[in-house]
PDB file of C-alpha atoms in Angstrom:
ATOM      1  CA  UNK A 163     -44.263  36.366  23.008  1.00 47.00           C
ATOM      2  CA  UNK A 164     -40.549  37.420  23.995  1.00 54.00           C
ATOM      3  CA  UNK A 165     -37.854  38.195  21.463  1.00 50.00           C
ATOM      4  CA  UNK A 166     -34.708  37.717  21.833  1.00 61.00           C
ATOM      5  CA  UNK A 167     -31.749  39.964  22.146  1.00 58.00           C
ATOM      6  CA  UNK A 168     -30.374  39.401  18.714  1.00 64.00           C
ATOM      7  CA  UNK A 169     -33.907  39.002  16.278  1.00 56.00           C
ATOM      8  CA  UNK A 170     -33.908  42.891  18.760  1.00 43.00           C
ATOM      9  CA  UNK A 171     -31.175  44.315  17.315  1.00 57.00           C
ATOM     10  CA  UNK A 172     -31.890  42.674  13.820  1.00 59.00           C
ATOM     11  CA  UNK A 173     -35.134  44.822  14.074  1.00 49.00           C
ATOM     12  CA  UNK A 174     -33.251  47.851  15.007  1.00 55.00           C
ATOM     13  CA  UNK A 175     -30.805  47.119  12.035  1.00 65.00           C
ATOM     14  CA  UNK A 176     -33.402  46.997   9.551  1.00 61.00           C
ATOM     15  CA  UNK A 177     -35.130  50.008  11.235  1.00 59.00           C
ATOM     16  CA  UNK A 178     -32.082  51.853  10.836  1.00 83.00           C
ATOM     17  CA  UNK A 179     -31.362  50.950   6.986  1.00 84.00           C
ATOM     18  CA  UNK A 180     -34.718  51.421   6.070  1.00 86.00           C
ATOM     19  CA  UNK A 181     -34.736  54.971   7.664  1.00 88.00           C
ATOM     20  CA  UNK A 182     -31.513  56.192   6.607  1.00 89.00           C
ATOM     21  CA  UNK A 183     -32.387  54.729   2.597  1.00 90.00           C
ATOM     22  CA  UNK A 184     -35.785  56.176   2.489  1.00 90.00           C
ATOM     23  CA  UNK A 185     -35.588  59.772   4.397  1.00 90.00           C
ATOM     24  CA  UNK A 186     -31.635  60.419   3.684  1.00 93.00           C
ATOM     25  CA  UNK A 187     -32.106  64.315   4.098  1.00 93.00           C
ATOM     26  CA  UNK A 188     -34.048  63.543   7.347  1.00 90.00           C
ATOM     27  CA  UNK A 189     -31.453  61.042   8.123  1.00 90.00           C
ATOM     28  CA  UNK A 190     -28.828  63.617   7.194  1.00 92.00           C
ATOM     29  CA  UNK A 191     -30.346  65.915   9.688  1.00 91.00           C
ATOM     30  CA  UNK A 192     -30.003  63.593  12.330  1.00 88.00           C
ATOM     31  CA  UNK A 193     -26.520  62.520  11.965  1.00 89.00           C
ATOM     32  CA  UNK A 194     -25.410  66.078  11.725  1.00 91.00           C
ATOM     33  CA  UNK A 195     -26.771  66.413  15.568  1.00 90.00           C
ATOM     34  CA  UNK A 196     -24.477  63.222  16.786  1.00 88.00           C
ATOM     35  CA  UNK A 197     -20.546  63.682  17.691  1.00 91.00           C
ATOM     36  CA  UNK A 198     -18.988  62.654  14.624  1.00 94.00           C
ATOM     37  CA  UNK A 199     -17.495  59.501  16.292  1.00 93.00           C
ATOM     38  CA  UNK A 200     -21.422  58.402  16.774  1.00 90.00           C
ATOM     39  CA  UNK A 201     -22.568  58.862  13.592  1.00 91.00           C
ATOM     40  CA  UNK A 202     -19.505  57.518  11.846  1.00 94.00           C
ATOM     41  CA  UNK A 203     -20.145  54.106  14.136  1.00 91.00           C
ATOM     42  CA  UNK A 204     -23.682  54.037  13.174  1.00 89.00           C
ATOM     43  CA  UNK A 205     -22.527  54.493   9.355  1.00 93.00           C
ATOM     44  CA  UNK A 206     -19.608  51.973   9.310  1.00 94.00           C
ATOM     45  CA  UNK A 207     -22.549  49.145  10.295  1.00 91.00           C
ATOM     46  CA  UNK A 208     -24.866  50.110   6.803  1.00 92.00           C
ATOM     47  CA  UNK A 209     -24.659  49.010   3.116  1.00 92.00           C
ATOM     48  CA  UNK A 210     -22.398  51.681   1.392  1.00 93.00           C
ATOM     49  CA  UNK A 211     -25.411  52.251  -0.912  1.00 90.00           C
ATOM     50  CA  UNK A 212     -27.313  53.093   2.457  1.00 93.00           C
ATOM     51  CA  UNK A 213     -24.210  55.420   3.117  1.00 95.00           C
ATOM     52  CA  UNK A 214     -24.022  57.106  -0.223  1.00 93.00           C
ATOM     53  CA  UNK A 215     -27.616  58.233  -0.454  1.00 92.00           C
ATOM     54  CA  UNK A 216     -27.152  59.881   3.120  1.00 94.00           C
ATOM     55  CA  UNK A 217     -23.264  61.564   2.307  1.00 95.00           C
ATOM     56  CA  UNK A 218     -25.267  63.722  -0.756  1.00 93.00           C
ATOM     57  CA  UNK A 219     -27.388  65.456   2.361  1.00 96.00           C
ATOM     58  CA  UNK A 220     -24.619  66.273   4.458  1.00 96.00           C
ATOM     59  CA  UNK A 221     -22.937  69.818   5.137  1.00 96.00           C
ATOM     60  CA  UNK A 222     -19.158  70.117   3.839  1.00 96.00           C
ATOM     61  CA  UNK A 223     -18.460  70.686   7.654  1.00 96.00           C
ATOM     62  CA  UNK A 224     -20.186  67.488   8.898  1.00 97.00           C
ATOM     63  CA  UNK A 225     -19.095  65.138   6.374  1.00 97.00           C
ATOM     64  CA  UNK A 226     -15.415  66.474   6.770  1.00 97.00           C
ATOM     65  CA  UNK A 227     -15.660  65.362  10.718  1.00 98.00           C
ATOM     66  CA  UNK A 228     -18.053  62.694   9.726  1.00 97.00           C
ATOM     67  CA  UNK A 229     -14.751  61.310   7.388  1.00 98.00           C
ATOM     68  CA  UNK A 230     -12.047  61.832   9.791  1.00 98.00           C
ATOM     69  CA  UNK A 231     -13.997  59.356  12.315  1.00 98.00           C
ATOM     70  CA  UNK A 232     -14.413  56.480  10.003  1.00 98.00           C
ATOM     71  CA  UNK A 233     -11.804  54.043  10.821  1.00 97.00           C
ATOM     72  CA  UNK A 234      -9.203  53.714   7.758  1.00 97.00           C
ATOM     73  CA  UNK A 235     -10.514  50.773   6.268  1.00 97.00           C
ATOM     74  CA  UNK A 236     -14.115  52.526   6.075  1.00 98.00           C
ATOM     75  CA  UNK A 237     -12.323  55.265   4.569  1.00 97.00           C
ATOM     76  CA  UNK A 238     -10.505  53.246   1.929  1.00 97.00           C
ATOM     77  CA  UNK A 239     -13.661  51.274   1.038  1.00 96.00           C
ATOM     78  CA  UNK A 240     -15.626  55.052   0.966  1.00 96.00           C
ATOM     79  CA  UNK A 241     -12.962  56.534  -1.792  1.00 95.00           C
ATOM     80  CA  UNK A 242     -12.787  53.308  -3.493  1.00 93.00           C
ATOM     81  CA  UNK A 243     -16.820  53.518  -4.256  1.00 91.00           C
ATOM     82  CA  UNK A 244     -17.285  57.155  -5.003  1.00 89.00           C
ATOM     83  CA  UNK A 245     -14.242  56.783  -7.308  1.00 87.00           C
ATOM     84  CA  UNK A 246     -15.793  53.961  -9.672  1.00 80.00           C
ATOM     85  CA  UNK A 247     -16.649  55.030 -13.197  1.00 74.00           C
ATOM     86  CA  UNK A 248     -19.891  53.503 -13.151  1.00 60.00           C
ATOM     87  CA  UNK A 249     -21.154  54.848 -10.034  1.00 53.00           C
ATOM     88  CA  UNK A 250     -24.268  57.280  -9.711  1.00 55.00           C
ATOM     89  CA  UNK A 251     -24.311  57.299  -6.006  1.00 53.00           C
ATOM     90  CA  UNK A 252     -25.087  61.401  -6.019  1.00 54.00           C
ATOM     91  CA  UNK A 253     -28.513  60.723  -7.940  1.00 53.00           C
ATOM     92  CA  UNK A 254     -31.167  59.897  -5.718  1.00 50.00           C
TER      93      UNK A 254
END
């Protein structure tokens, strides 16, 4: 049975989502060991509920960097969720 390239990186998608969603401190961890150019790529491509849960975990120092690499729509979108009212994205 061969896959193809795309059901691959599907896999890997889902791999990554489900990772980062169910071990954020672990995932937190790991993102603090990429450049923050890395990390923010990997980031940009998850749910911002995926994105949330992880940001709690993360050192002032490595979400600052982590921030300054997302592009500006990424950052816009970020500000604009954190910022709503009805939001409990720091509860895990």
């Amino acid at each position: 049975m061969t896959l193809s390239i795309a059901k691959l990186d599907s896999v890997a998608e889902q791999l990554s989502e489900t990772f980062l969603s169910h071990y954020p401190l672990k995932s937190a961890q790991h993102l603090a060991s990429l450049l923050p150019k890395e990390a923010a790529t990997l980031l940009e491509s998850q749910p911002m509920h995926v994105v949330l849960r992880v940001w709690k975990y993360l050192t002032p120092n490595v979400s600052e960097a982590l921030f300054q690499a997302f592009s500006l729509a990424f950052q816009v979108t970020f500000i604009a969720e954190t910022r709503k009212p009805h939001r409990h994205w720091f509860v895990a």
